mmCIF file of C-alpha atoms in Angstrom:
data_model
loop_
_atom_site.group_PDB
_atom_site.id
_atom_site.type_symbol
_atom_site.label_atom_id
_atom_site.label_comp_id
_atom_site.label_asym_id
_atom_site.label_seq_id
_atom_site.Cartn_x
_atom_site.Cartn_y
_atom_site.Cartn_z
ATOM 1 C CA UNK A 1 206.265 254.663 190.371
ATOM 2 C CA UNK A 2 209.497 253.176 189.985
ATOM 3 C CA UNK A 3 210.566 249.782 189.992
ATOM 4 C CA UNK A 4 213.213 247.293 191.200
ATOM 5 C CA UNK A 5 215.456 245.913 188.722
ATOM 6 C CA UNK A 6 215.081 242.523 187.689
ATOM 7 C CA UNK A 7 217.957 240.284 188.430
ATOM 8 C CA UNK A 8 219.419 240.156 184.979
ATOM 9 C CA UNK A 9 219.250 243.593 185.142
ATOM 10 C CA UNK A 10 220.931 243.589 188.128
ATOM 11 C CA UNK A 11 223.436 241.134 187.225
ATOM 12 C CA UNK A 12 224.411 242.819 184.105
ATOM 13 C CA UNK A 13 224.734 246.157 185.868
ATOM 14 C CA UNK A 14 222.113 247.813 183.775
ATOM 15 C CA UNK A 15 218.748 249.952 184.036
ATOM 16 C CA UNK A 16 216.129 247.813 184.235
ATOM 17 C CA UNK A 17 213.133 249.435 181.842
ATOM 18 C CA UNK A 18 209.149 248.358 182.161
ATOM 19 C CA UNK A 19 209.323 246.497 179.041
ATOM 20 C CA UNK A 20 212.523 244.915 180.129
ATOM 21 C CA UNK A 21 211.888 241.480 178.192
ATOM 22 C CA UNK A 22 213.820 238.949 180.912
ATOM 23 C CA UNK A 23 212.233 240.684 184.351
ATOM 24 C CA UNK A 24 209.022 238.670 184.108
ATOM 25 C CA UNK A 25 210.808 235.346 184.186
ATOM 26 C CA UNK A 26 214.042 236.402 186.052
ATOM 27 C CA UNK A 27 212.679 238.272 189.137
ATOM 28 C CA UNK A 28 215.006 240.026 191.606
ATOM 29 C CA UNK A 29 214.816 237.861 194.848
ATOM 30 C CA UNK A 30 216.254 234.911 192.730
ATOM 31 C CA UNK A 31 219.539 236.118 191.635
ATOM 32 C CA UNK A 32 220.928 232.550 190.794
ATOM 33 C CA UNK A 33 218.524 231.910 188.404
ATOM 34 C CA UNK A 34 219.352 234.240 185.847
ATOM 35 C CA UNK A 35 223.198 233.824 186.557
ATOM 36 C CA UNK A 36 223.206 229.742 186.087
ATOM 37 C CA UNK A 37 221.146 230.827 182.684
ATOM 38 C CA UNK A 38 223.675 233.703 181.846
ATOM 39 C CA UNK A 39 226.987 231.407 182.311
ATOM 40 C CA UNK A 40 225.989 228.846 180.102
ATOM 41 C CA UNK A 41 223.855 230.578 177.203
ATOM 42 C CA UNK A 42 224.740 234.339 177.540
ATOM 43 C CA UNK A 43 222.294 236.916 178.211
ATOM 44 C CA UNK A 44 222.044 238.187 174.647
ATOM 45 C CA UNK A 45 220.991 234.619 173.744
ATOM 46 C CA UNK A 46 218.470 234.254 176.145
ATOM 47 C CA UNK A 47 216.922 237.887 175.171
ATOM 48 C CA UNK A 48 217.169 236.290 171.384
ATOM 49 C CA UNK A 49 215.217 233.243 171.972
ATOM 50 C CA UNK A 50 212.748 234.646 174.094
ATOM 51 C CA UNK A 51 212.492 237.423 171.450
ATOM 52 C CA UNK A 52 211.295 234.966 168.913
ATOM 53 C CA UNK A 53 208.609 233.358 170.760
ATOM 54 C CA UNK A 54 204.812 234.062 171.882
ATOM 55 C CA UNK A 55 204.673 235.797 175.277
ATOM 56 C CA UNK A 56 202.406 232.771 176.616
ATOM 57 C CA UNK A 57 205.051 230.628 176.017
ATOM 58 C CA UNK A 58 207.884 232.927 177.406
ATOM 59 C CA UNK A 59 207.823 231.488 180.968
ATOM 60 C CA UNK A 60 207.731 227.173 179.859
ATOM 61 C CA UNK A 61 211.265 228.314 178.105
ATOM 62 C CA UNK A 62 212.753 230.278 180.261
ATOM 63 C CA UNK A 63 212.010 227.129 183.363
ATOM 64 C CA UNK A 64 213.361 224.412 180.420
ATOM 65 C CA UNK A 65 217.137 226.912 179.854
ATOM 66 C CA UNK A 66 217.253 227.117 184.039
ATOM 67 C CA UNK A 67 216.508 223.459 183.984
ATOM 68 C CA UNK A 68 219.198 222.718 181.343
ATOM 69 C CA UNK A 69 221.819 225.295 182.659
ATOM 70 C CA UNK A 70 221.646 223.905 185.662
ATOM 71 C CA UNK A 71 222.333 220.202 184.496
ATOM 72 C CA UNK A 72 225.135 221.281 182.615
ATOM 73 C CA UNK A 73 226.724 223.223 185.546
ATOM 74 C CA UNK A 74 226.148 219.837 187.527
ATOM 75 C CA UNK A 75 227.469 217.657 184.854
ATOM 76 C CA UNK A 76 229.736 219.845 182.252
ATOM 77 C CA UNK A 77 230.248 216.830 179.859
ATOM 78 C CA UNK A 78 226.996 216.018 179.632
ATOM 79 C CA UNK A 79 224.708 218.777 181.330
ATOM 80 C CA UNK A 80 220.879 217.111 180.734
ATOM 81 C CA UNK A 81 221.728 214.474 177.946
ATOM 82 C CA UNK A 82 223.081 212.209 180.921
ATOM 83 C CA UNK A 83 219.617 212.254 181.980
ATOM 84 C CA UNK A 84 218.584 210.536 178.791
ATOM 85 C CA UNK A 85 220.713 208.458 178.269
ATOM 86 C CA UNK A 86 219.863 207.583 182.151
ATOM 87 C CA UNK A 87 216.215 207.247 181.032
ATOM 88 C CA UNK A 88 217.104 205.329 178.155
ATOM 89 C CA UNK A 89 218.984 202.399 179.889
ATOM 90 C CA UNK A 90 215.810 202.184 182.741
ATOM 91 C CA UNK A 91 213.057 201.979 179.773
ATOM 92 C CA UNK A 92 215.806 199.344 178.149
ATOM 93 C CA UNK A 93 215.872 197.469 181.291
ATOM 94 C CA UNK A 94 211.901 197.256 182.640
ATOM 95 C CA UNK A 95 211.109 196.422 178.935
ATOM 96 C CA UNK A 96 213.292 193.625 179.050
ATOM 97 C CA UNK A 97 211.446 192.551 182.418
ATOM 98 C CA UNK A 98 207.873 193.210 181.092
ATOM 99 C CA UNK A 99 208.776 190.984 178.154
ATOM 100 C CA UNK A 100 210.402 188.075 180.597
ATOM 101 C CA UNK A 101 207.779 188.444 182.666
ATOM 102 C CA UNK A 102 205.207 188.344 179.656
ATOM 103 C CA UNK A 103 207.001 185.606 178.198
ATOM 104 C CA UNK A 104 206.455 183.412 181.891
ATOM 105 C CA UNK A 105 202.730 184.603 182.054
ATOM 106 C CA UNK A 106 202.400 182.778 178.327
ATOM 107 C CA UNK A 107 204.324 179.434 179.201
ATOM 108 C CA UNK A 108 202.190 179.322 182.862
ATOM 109 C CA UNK A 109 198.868 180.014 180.640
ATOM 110 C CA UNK A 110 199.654 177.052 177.970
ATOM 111 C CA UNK A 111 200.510 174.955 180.722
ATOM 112 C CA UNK A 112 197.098 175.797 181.762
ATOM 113 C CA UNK A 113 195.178 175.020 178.960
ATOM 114 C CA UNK A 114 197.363 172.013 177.626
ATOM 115 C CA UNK A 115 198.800 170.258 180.237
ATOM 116 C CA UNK A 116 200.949 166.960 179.607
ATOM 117 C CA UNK A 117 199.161 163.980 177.831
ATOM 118 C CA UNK A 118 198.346 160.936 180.475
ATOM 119 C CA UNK A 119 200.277 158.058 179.520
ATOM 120 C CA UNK A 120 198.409 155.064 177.379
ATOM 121 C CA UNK A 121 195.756 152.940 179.002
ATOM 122 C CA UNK A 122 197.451 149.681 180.095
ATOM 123 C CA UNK A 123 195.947 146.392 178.702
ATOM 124 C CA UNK A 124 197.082 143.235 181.084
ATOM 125 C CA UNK A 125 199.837 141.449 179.135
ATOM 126 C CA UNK A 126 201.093 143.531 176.821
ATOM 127 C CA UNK A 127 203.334 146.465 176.249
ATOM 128 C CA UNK A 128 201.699 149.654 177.599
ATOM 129 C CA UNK A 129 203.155 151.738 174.837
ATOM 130 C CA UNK A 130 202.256 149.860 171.871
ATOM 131 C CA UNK A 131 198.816 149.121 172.959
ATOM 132 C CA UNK A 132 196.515 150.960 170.900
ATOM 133 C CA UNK A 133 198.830 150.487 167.695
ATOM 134 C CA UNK A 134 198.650 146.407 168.127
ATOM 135 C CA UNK A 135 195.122 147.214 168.401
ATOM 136 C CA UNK A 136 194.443 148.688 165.661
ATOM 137 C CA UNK A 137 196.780 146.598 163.202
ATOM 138 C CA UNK A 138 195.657 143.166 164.193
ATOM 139 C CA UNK A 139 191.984 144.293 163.229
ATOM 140 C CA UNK A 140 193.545 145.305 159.870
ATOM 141 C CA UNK B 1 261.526 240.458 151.655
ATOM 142 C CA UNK B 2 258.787 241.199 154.098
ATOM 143 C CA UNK B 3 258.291 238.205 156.436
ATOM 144 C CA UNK B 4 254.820 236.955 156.707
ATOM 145 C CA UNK B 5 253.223 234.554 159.386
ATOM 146 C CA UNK B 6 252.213 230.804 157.775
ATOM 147 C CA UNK B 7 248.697 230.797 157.244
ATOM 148 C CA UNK B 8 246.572 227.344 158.593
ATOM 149 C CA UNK B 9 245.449 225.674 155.572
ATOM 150 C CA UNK B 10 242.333 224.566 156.668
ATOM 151 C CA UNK B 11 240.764 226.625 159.611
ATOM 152 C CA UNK B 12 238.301 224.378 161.676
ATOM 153 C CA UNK B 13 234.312 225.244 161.116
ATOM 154 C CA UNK B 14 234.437 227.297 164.349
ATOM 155 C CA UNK B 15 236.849 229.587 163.051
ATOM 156 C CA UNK B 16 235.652 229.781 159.282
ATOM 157 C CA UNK B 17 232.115 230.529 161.147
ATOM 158 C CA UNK B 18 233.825 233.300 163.273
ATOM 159 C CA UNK B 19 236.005 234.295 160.248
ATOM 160 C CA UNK B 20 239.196 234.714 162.185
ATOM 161 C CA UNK B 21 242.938 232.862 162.111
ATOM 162 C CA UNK B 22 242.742 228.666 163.357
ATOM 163 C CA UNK B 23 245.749 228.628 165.070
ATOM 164 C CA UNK B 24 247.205 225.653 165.755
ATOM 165 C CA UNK B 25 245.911 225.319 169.318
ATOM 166 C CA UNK B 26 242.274 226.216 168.427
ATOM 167 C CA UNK B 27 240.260 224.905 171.489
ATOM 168 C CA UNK B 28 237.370 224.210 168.818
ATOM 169 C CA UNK B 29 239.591 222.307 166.181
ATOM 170 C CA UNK B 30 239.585 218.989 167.033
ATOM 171 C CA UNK B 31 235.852 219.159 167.761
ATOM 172 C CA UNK B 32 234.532 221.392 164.955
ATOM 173 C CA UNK B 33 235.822 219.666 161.587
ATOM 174 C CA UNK B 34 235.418 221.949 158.804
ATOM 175 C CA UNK B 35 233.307 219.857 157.297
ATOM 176 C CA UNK B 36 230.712 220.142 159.606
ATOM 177 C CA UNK B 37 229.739 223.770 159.936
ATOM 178 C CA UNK B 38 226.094 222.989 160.451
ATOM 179 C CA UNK B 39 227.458 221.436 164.012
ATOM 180 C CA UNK B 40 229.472 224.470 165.155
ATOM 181 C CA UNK B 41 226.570 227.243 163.700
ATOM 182 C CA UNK B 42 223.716 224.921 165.680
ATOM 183 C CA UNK B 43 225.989 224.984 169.219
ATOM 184 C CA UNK B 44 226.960 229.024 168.735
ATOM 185 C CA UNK B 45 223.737 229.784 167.786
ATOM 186 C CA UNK B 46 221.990 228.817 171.589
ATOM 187 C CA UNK B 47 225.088 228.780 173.584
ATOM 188 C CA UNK B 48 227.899 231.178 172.081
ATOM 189 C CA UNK B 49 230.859 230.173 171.250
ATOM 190 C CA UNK B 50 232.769 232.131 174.386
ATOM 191 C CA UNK B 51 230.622 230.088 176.191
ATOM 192 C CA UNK B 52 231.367 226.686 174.514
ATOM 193 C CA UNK B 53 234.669 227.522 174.993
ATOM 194 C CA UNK B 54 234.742 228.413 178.691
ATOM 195 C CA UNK B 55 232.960 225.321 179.186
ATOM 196 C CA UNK B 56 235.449 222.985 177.084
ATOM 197 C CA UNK B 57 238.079 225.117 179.041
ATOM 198 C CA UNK B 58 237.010 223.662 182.163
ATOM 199 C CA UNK B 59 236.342 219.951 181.468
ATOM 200 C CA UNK B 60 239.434 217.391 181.104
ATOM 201 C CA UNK B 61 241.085 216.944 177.360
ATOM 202 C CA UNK B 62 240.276 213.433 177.070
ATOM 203 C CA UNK B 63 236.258 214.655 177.832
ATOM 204 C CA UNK B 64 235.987 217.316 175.258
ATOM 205 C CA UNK B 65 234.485 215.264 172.393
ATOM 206 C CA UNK B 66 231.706 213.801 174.871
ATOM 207 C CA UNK B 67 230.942 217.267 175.894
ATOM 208 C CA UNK B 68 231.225 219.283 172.435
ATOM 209 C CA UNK B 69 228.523 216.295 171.032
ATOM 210 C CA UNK B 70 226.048 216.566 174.251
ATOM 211 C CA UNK B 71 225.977 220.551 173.558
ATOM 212 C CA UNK B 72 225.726 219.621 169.738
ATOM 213 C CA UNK B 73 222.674 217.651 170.830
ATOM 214 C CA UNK B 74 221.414 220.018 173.301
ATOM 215 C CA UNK B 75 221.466 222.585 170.704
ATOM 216 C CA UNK B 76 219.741 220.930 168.182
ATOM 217 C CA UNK B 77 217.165 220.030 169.946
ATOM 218 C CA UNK B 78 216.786 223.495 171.923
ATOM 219 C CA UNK B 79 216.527 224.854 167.644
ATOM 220 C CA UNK B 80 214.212 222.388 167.019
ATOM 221 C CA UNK B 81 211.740 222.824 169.829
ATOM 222 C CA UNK B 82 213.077 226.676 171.484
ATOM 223 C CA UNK B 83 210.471 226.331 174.440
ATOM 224 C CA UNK B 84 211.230 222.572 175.837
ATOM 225 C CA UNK B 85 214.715 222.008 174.083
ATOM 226 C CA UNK B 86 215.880 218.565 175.666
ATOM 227 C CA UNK B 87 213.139 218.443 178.184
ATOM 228 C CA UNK B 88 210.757 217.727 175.892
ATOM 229 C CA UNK B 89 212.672 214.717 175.680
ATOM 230 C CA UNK B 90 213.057 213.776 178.967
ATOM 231 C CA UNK B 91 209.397 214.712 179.725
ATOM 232 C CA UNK B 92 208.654 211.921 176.677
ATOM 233 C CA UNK B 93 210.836 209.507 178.458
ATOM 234 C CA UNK B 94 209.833 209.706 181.947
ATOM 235 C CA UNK B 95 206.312 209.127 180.844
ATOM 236 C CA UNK B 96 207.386 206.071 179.032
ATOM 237 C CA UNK B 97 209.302 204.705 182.154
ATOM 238 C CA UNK B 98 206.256 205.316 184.484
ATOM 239 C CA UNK B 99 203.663 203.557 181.948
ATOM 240 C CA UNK B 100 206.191 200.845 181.621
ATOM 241 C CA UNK B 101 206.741 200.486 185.522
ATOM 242 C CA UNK B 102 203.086 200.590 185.848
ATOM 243 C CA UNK B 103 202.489 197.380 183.134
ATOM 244 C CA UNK B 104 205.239 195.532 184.738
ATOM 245 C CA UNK B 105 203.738 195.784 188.029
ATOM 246 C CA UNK B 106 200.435 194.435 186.262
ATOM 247 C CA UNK B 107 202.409 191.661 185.083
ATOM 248 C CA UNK B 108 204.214 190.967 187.943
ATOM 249 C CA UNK B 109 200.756 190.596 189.859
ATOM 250 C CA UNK B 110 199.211 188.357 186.950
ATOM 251 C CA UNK B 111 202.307 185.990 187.261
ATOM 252 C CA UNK B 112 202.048 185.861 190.844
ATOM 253 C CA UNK B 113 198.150 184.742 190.429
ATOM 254 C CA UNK B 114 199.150 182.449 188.121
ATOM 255 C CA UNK B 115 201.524 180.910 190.498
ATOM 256 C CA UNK B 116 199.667 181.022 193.664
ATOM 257 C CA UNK B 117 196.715 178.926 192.191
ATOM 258 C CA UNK B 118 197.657 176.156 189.809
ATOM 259 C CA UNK B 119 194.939 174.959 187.430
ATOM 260 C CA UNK B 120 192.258 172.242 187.952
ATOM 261 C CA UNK B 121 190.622 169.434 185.482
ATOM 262 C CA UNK B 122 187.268 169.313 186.388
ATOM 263 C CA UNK B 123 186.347 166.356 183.923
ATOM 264 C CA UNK B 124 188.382 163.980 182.004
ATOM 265 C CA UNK B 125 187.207 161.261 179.372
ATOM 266 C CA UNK B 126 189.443 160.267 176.236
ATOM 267 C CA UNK B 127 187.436 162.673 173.732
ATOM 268 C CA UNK B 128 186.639 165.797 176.498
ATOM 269 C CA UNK B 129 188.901 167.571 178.894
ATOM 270 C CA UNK B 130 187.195 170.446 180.573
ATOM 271 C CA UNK B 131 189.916 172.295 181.908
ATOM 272 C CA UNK B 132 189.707 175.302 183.936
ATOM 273 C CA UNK B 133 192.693 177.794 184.550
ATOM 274 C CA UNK B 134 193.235 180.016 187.535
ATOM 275 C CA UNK B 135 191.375 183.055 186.205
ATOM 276 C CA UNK B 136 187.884 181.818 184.626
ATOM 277 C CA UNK B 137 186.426 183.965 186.995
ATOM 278 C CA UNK B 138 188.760 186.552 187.019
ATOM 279 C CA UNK B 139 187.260 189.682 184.360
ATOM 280 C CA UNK B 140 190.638 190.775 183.635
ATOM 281 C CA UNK B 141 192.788 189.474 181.396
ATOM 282 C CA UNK B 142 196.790 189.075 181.611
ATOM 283 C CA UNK B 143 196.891 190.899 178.513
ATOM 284 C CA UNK B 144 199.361 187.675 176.924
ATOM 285 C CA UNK B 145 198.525 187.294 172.865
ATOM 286 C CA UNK B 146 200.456 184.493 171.524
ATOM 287 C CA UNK B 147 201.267 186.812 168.753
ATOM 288 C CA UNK B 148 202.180 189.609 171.127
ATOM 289 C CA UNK B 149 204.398 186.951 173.167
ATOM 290 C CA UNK B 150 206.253 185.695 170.059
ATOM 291 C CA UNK B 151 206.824 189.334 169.046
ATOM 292 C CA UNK B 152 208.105 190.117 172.469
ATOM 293 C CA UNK B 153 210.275 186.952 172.409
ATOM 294 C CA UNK B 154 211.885 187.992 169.164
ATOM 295 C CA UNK B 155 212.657 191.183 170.489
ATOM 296 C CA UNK B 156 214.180 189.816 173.339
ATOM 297 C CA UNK B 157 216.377 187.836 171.252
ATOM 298 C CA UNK B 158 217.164 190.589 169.182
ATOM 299 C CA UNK B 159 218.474 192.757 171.925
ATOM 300 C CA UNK B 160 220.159 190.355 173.243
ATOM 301 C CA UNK B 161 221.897 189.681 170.682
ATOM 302 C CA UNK B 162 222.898 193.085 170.481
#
């Protein structure tokens, strides 16, 4: 039984062989996969990292290096870290609302639960804001 | 006398790493001080340095240093975690930003409540005031501590003041 090459295999002009490490996660009718991956990390990296590594998790790294060589061929300066530092600014910016907006919910609650004092009880005659002081001092 | 070329004094880490000549033009010089090896070892270790240099190739001078510290960082973190690399990071993030845009939304909602309905005294003598807010009936709470609000304040003030 004999089987297609892979499309590293194919890529890098080579026989593919059944325990060809990269043909499980780089399959033949998805050429550009394997070539964004190959420009920016180099097929004998690739073979290295995925060397090291449990088979399980073969396939989660080889999805996170497409996802990464393909930001940086989209962005060469920055590749994927523009997408954190995008990240970073929007969690900056809706904390800063949640905490405004926390901050109104606090002042709207206390103004709630201790709204503003009624003025003093007006006694005919005399002035309204000293009345409970002359009160209190002429009974002295 | 036999002539000889002038040897650099100081090749650049790239070059010390790759143990050839740093000529004068080195495309990795300026970004690879030679007192930084572990930078240059980290970034040819998961991308090659043919690689790093086709890529630096292609992007303007005045760029280079952004780009040689975003593969730096790639890098590192693609050596500290090999399965996620950055995404691990991003995958952190965007989970932050979607709890976040979900508590905002809860606030927004509690603050429109709040607004919609203004609060009634139901009984008022000089000793008494029964006051009751809005949201007595209302199970759920805003969430608003005074302790978490003046700790939220603060760091308000503290960013802006960045």
């Amino acid at each position: 039984m004999s089987f297609g090459r892979c499309a590293a295999c194919r890529y890098l002009r080579r026989r593919c062989t059944q325990d060809c490490i990269l043909s499980p996660y780089f399959p033949s009718n998805n050429p550009q996969r394997f070539a964004s991956v190959h420009r920016i990390y180099g097929a004998s990296n690739v073979t290295k990292l995925l060397q090291r590594l449990p088979t399980h998790l073969r396939a989660e790294a080889a999805d996170s290096l497409y996802f990464e060589a393909q930001c940086r061929l989209e962005d060469p300066v920055y590749g994927c870290v523009g997408l954190i530092f995008l990240l970073q600014q929007q969690i900056h910016s809706a904390e800063s609302q949640l905490f405004k907006t926390q901050a109104e919910i606090a002042v709207m609650k206390s103004q709630t639960q201790y709204p503003q004092t009624q003025p003093f009880r007006a006694i005919s005659g005399s002035n309204n804001l000293l009345l409970q002081q002359s009160d209190n001092d002429a009974n002295l | 006398m036999r002539g000889h070329e002038p040897r650099s004094t100081s090749s650049c880490a790239a070059c010390k790493l790759l143990k050839r000549r740093c000529s004068p033009n080195c495309i990795f010089a300026p970004y690879f001080r030679s007192d930084e090896p572990k930078k240059f070892a980290e970034v040819h270790k998961v991308f090659g340095a043919s690689n790093v240099s086709k890529i630096l190739v292609e992007v303007p001078e005045e760029q280079r240093e952004d780009t040689v510290n975003s593969l730096a960082y790639e890098a590192e973190a693609r050596l500290r975690d090999p399965v996620y690399g950055c995404i691990g990071a991003i995958a952190l993030l965007q989970r932050k930003m979607i709890q976040l845009q979900h508590d905002l939304a809860l606030a927004r909602a509690c603050l429109a409540r709040y607004v919609a309905t203004p609060s009634v005294i139901v009984s008022s003598d000089d000793h008494h005031r029964v006051i009751t807010g809005p949201f007595d009936d209302f199970p759920v709470d805003c969430g608003v501590s005074f302790d978490s609000f003046n700790q939220n304040i603060s760091y308000e003030l503290n960013q802006e003041a960045i």
